[in-house]
mmCIF file of C-alpha atoms in Angstrom:
data_model
loop_
_atom_site.group_PDB
_atom_site.id
_atom_site.type_symbol
_atom_site.label_atom_id
_atom_site.label_comp_id
_atom_site.label_asym_id
_atom_site.label_seq_id
_atom_site.Cartn_x
_atom_site.Cartn_y
_atom_site.Cartn_z
ATOM 1 C CA MET Q 20 -79.589 -43.665 96.174
ATOM 2 C CA GLY Q 21 -80.545 -45.448 93.101
ATOM 3 C CA LEU Q 22 -78.458 -46.978 90.418
ATOM 4 C CA GLU Q 23 -79.143 -44.050 88.201
ATOM 5 C CA ALA Q 24 -77.846 -41.647 90.784
ATOM 6 C CA VAL Q 25 -74.682 -43.710 91.256
ATOM 7 C CA VAL Q 26 -74.157 -43.890 87.475
ATOM 8 C CA GLY Q 27 -74.826 -40.132 87.249
ATOM 9 C CA ASP Q 28 -72.274 -39.481 90.015
ATOM 10 C CA ILE Q 29 -69.724 -41.694 88.300
ATOM 11 C CA LYS Q 30 -70.405 -39.948 84.977
ATOM 12 C CA GLU Q 31 -70.126 -36.545 86.629
ATOM 13 C CA LYS Q 32 -66.951 -37.571 88.397
ATOM 14 C CA GLY Q 33 -65.579 -38.934 85.076
ATOM 15 C CA ARG Q 34 -66.469 -35.685 83.297
ATOM 16 C CA LYS Q 35 -64.714 -33.684 85.992
ATOM 17 C CA GLU Q 36 -61.660 -35.912 85.756
ATOM 18 C CA VAL Q 37 -61.698 -35.656 81.932
ATOM 19 C CA ALA Q 38 -62.039 -31.862 82.186
ATOM 20 C CA ALA Q 39 -59.204 -31.739 84.722
ATOM 21 C CA ILE Q 40 -57.026 -33.995 82.541
ATOM 22 C CA GLN Q 41 -57.879 -31.892 79.477
ATOM 23 C CA ALA Q 42 -57.071 -28.651 81.345
ATOM 24 C CA GLU Q 43 -53.838 -30.155 82.632
ATOM 25 C CA THR Q 44 -52.986 -31.416 79.117
ATOM 26 C CA GLN Q 45 -53.747 -28.019 77.572
ATOM 27 C CA ALA Q 46 -51.605 -26.316 80.206
ATOM 28 C CA GLY Q 47 -48.794 -28.814 79.482
ATOM 29 C CA VAL Q 48 -49.158 -28.302 75.737
ATOM 30 C CA LYS Q 49 -49.176 -24.542 76.240
ATOM 31 C CA ARG Q 50 -46.077 -24.754 78.452
ATOM 32 C CA ILE Q 51 -44.284 -27.003 75.925
ATOM 33 C CA LEU Q 52 -45.208 -24.653 73.060
ATOM 34 C CA GLU Q 53 -43.983 -21.627 75.018
ATOM 35 C CA GLU Q 54 -40.706 -23.398 75.824
ATOM 36 C CA ALA Q 55 -40.361 -24.421 72.167
ATOM 37 C CA GLN Q 56 -41.011 -20.834 71.059
ATOM 38 C CA GLU Q 57 -38.423 -19.557 73.551
ATOM 39 C CA GLN Q 58 -35.878 -22.115 72.303
ATOM 40 C CA ALA Q 59 -36.713 -21.226 68.702
ATOM 41 C CA ALA Q 60 -36.268 -17.521 69.499
ATOM 42 C CA GLU Q 61 -32.896 -18.249 71.171
ATOM 43 C CA ILE Q 62 -31.789 -20.373 68.218
ATOM 44 C CA LYS Q 63 -32.937 -17.672 65.791
ATOM 45 C CA GLN Q 64 -31.115 -14.963 67.782
ATOM 46 C CA LYS Q 65 -27.926 -17.038 67.940
ATOM 47 C CA ALA Q 66 -28.175 -17.755 64.206
ATOM 48 C CA ASN Q 67 -28.701 -14.033 63.497
ATOM 49 C CA GLU Q 68 -25.739 -13.096 65.704
ATOM 50 C CA GLU Q 69 -23.547 -15.709 64.047
ATOM 51 C CA ALA Q 70 -24.676 -14.588 60.601
ATOM 52 C CA GLU Q 71 -23.932 -10.963 61.551
ATOM 53 C CA ARG Q 72 -20.440 -11.978 62.769
ATOM 54 C CA ASP Q 73 -19.859 -13.892 59.524
ATOM 55 C CA VAL Q 74 -21.042 -10.936 57.462
ATOM 56 C CA GLN Q 75 -18.806 -8.563 59.443
ATOM 57 C CA ARG Q 76 -15.829 -10.914 59.091
ATOM 58 C CA ILE Q 77 -16.390 -11.208 55.333
ATOM 59 C CA VAL Q 78 -16.805 -7.433 54.993
ATOM 60 C CA ASN Q 79 -13.606 -6.884 56.998
ATOM 61 C CA GLN Q 80 -11.732 -9.384 54.832
ATOM 62 C CA GLU Q 81 -12.990 -7.741 51.647
ATOM 63 C CA VAL Q 82 -12.129 -4.269 52.919
ATOM 64 C CA SER Q 83 -8.656 -5.459 53.936
ATOM 65 C CA ALA Q 84 -8.139 -7.112 50.556
ATOM 66 C CA ALA Q 85 -9.319 -3.975 48.758
ATOM 67 C CA ASN Q 86 -7.059 -1.766 50.893
ATOM 68 C CA LEU Q 87 -4.135 -4.077 50.195
ATOM 69 C CA ALA Q 88 -4.842 -4.001 46.450
ATOM 70 C CA VAL Q 89 -5.086 -0.202 46.486
ATOM 71 C CA ARG Q 90 -1.877 0.075 48.511
ATOM 72 C CA ARG Q 91 -0.110 -2.304 46.109
ATOM 73 C CA GLU Q 92 -1.295 -0.235 43.126
ATOM 74 C CA MET Q 93 -0.171 2.968 44.837
ATOM 75 C CA LEU Q 94 3.245 1.493 45.595
ATOM 76 C CA ASN Q 95 3.600 0.308 41.998
ATOM 77 C CA ALA Q 96 2.610 3.757 40.738
ATOM 78 C CA GLU Q 97 5.075 5.391 43.149
ATOM 79 C CA LYS Q 98 7.796 2.976 42.052
ATOM 80 C CA ASP Q 99 7.089 3.746 38.380
ATOM 81 C CA THR Q 100 7.133 7.482 39.102
ATOM 82 C CA LEU Q 101 10.410 7.246 41.002
ATOM 83 C CA SER Q 102 11.891 5.142 38.217
ATOM 84 C CA ARG Q 103 10.886 7.760 35.637
ATOM 85 C CA VAL Q 104 12.317 10.523 37.847
ATOM 86 C CA HIS Q 105 15.563 8.541 38.156
ATOM 87 C CA ASP Q 106 15.817 8.007 34.391
ATOM 88 C CA ASP Q 107 14.870 11.627 33.627
ATOM 89 C CA THR Q 108 17.460 12.851 36.132
ATOM 90 C CA LEU Q 109 20.183 10.771 34.537
ATOM 91 C CA ALA Q 110 19.146 11.966 31.075
ATOM 92 C CA ALA Q 111 19.111 15.594 32.255
ATOM 93 C CA ILE Q 112 22.593 15.235 33.758
ATOM 94 C CA ALA Q 113 23.878 13.578 30.584
ATOM 95 C CA GLY Q 114 22.339 16.399 28.548
ATOM 96 C CA LEU Q 115 24.185 19.163 30.403
ATOM 97 C CA PRO Q 116 26.492 21.428 28.361
ATOM 98 C CA ALA Q 117 29.981 20.159 27.492
ATOM 99 C CA GLU Q 118 31.563 22.719 29.853
ATOM 100 C CA ILE Q 119 29.815 21.109 32.826
ATOM 101 C CA HIS Q 120 31.041 17.642 31.800
ATOM 102 C CA ALA Q 121 34.573 18.986 31.336
ATOM 103 C CA GLN Q 122 34.536 20.624 34.774
ATOM 104 C CA ALA Q 123 33.265 17.378 36.340
ATOM 105 C CA LEU Q 124 36.064 15.384 34.693
ATOM 106 C CA ARG Q 125 38.659 17.974 35.819
ATOM 107 C CA THR Q 126 37.500 17.346 39.385
ATOM 108 C CA LEU Q 127 37.017 13.564 39.180
ATOM 109 C CA LEU Q 128 40.241 12.497 37.456
ATOM 110 C CA PRO Q 129 42.658 14.015 40.019
ATOM 111 C CA GLU Q 130 40.613 12.363 42.793
ATOM 112 C CA ALA Q 131 41.064 9.015 41.047
ATOM 113 C CA ALA Q 132 44.798 9.700 40.558
ATOM 114 C CA ALA Q 133 45.127 10.168 44.312
ATOM 115 C CA ALA Q 134 43.934 6.564 44.798
ATOM 116 C CA ILE Q 135 45.492 4.972 41.696
ATOM 117 C CA LYS Q 136 48.968 6.047 40.610
ATOM 118 C CA GLY Q 137 48.596 5.052 36.989
ATOM 119 C CA GLY Q 138 46.220 3.253 34.704
ATOM 120 C CA VAL Q 139 43.516 3.654 32.097
ATOM 121 C CA VAL Q 140 40.677 6.179 32.010
ATOM 122 C CA TYR Q 141 37.455 5.053 30.357
ATOM 123 C CA CYS Q 142 34.718 7.494 29.420
ATOM 124 C CA ASN Q 143 31.988 7.891 26.825
ATOM 125 C CA ALA Q 144 32.862 8.871 23.252
ATOM 126 C CA ARG Q 145 31.649 12.450 23.768
ATOM 127 C CA ASP Q 146 34.191 13.066 26.560
ATOM 128 C CA ILE Q 147 37.293 11.491 24.957
ATOM 129 C CA PRO Q 148 38.668 14.812 23.643
ATOM 130 C CA THR Q 149 38.167 16.440 27.049
ATOM 131 C CA VAL Q 150 39.852 13.535 28.892
ATOM 132 C CA LYS Q 151 42.824 13.642 26.465
ATOM 133 C CA GLU Q 152 43.140 17.369 27.146
ATOM 134 C CA ILE Q 153 42.973 16.886 30.932
ATOM 135 C CA LEU Q 154 45.560 14.078 30.850
ATOM 136 C CA ALA Q 155 47.908 16.273 28.795
ATOM 137 C CA GLU Q 156 47.464 19.327 31.051
ATOM 138 C CA ASN Q 157 47.794 17.717 34.488
ATOM 139 C CA LYS Q 158 51.245 16.453 35.537
ATOM 140 C CA ASP Q 159 49.642 14.179 38.200
ATOM 141 C CA LEU Q 160 47.883 12.305 35.403
ATOM 142 C CA THR Q 161 50.882 11.522 33.181
ATOM 143 C CA GLU Q 162 50.781 7.846 34.180
ATOM 144 C CA PHE Q 163 47.260 7.505 32.773
ATOM 145 C CA SER Q 164 46.146 6.664 29.260
ATOM 146 C CA ILE Q 165 42.717 6.777 27.714
ATOM 147 C CA GLY Q 166 40.870 3.554 26.956
ATOM 148 C CA ALA Q 167 38.189 2.679 24.473
ATOM 149 C CA PRO Q 168 34.891 4.500 24.936
ATOM 150 C CA ILE Q 169 32.368 2.827 27.232
ATOM 151 C CA ASP Q 170 28.610 3.158 27.494
ATOM 152 C CA ILE Q 171 28.150 5.637 30.346
ATOM 153 C CA ASP Q 172 26.200 8.895 30.505
ATOM 154 C CA GLY Q 173 29.147 10.870 31.830
ATOM 155 C CA GLY Q 174 32.020 10.828 34.286
ATOM 156 C CA ALA Q 175 34.773 8.261 34.051
ATOM 157 C CA VAL Q 176 35.878 4.807 35.158
ATOM 158 C CA VAL Q 177 39.536 4.628 36.132
ATOM 159 C CA GLU Q 178 41.326 1.275 36.223
ATOM 160 C CA SER Q 179 44.774 0.628 37.669
ATOM 161 C CA ALA Q 180 47.543 -0.459 35.284
ATOM 162 C CA ASP Q 181 47.488 -3.997 36.705
ATOM 163 C CA GLY Q 182 43.656 -4.157 36.437
ATOM 164 C CA ARG Q 183 43.211 -5.031 40.110
ATOM 165 C CA MET Q 184 41.566 -1.772 41.137
ATOM 166 C CA LYS Q 185 38.773 0.138 39.482
ATOM 167 C CA ILE Q 186 37.183 3.419 40.530
ATOM 168 C CA ASP Q 187 33.756 4.062 39.039
ATOM 169 C CA GLN Q 188 33.139 7.805 38.884
ATOM 170 C CA SER Q 189 30.336 7.565 36.340
ATOM 171 C CA TYR Q 190 27.305 9.783 36.708
ATOM 172 C CA ARG Q 191 25.114 6.712 37.125
ATOM 173 C CA THR Q 192 27.181 5.526 40.103
ATOM 174 C CA PHE Q 193 27.025 8.937 41.755
ATOM 175 C CA LEU Q 194 23.286 9.145 41.086
ATOM 176 C CA GLU Q 195 22.752 5.649 42.529
ATOM 177 C CA THR Q 196 24.619 6.631 45.684
ATOM 178 C CA VAL Q 197 22.580 9.809 46.105
ATOM 179 C CA TRP Q 198 19.407 8.001 45.052
ATOM 180 C CA GLU Q 199 19.787 5.251 47.645
ATOM 181 C CA SER Q 200 20.569 7.660 50.461
ATOM 182 C CA GLY Q 201 17.799 10.108 49.547
ATOM 183 C CA LEU Q 202 15.116 7.747 48.240
ATOM 184 C CA LYS Q 203 13.060 7.733 51.431
ATOM 185 C CA ASP Q 204 13.195 11.528 51.710
ATOM 186 C CA ALA Q 205 12.249 11.933 48.053
ATOM 187 C CA SER Q 206 9.421 9.440 48.438
ATOM 188 C CA ASP Q 207 8.143 11.256 51.548
ATOM 189 C CA ILE Q 208 8.175 14.566 49.667
ATOM 190 C CA LEU Q 209 6.567 13.202 46.494
ATOM 191 C CA PHE Q 210 4.063 10.904 48.181
ATOM 192 C CA PRO Q 211 3.040 12.356 51.560
#
């Protein structure tokens, strides 16, 4: 074998080795690219999932905040409505005919006299003539006098002679008692 044949063999062997190295390199590059694409896809999927969780969390927070704001507005509206009903009720009671007020005082004053044996009866200016009449008519009320008019819608406030005991029989006090005990029921009926 001549020198040319040996050189040809070496060249051929070199070309085969270069081709093998190139094929191996391309396979390695391809494998690295595929792994990189898989990692990129995983990273992208994780980022999408995290973004979706963040979006859902933000949406939930916004919905909760909106629901809370609506609930607060509803409660404020209900409170305003109940307050108007309370005030209208008191005004309607105060606006009842004089006979109704007189009958109420005829019932309330003896009840107060049972607890206080003598003292001063306070009422609004409208009811002073009625209270004077009741005090004059009822022998159980002879130890009572009438005081200066006070700012109440109706009923009376009875104070013992020594000032240590006071019985508030005003319409507002009765309404507050009924209002507090029936507020939940009224609210349930008005705002189901």
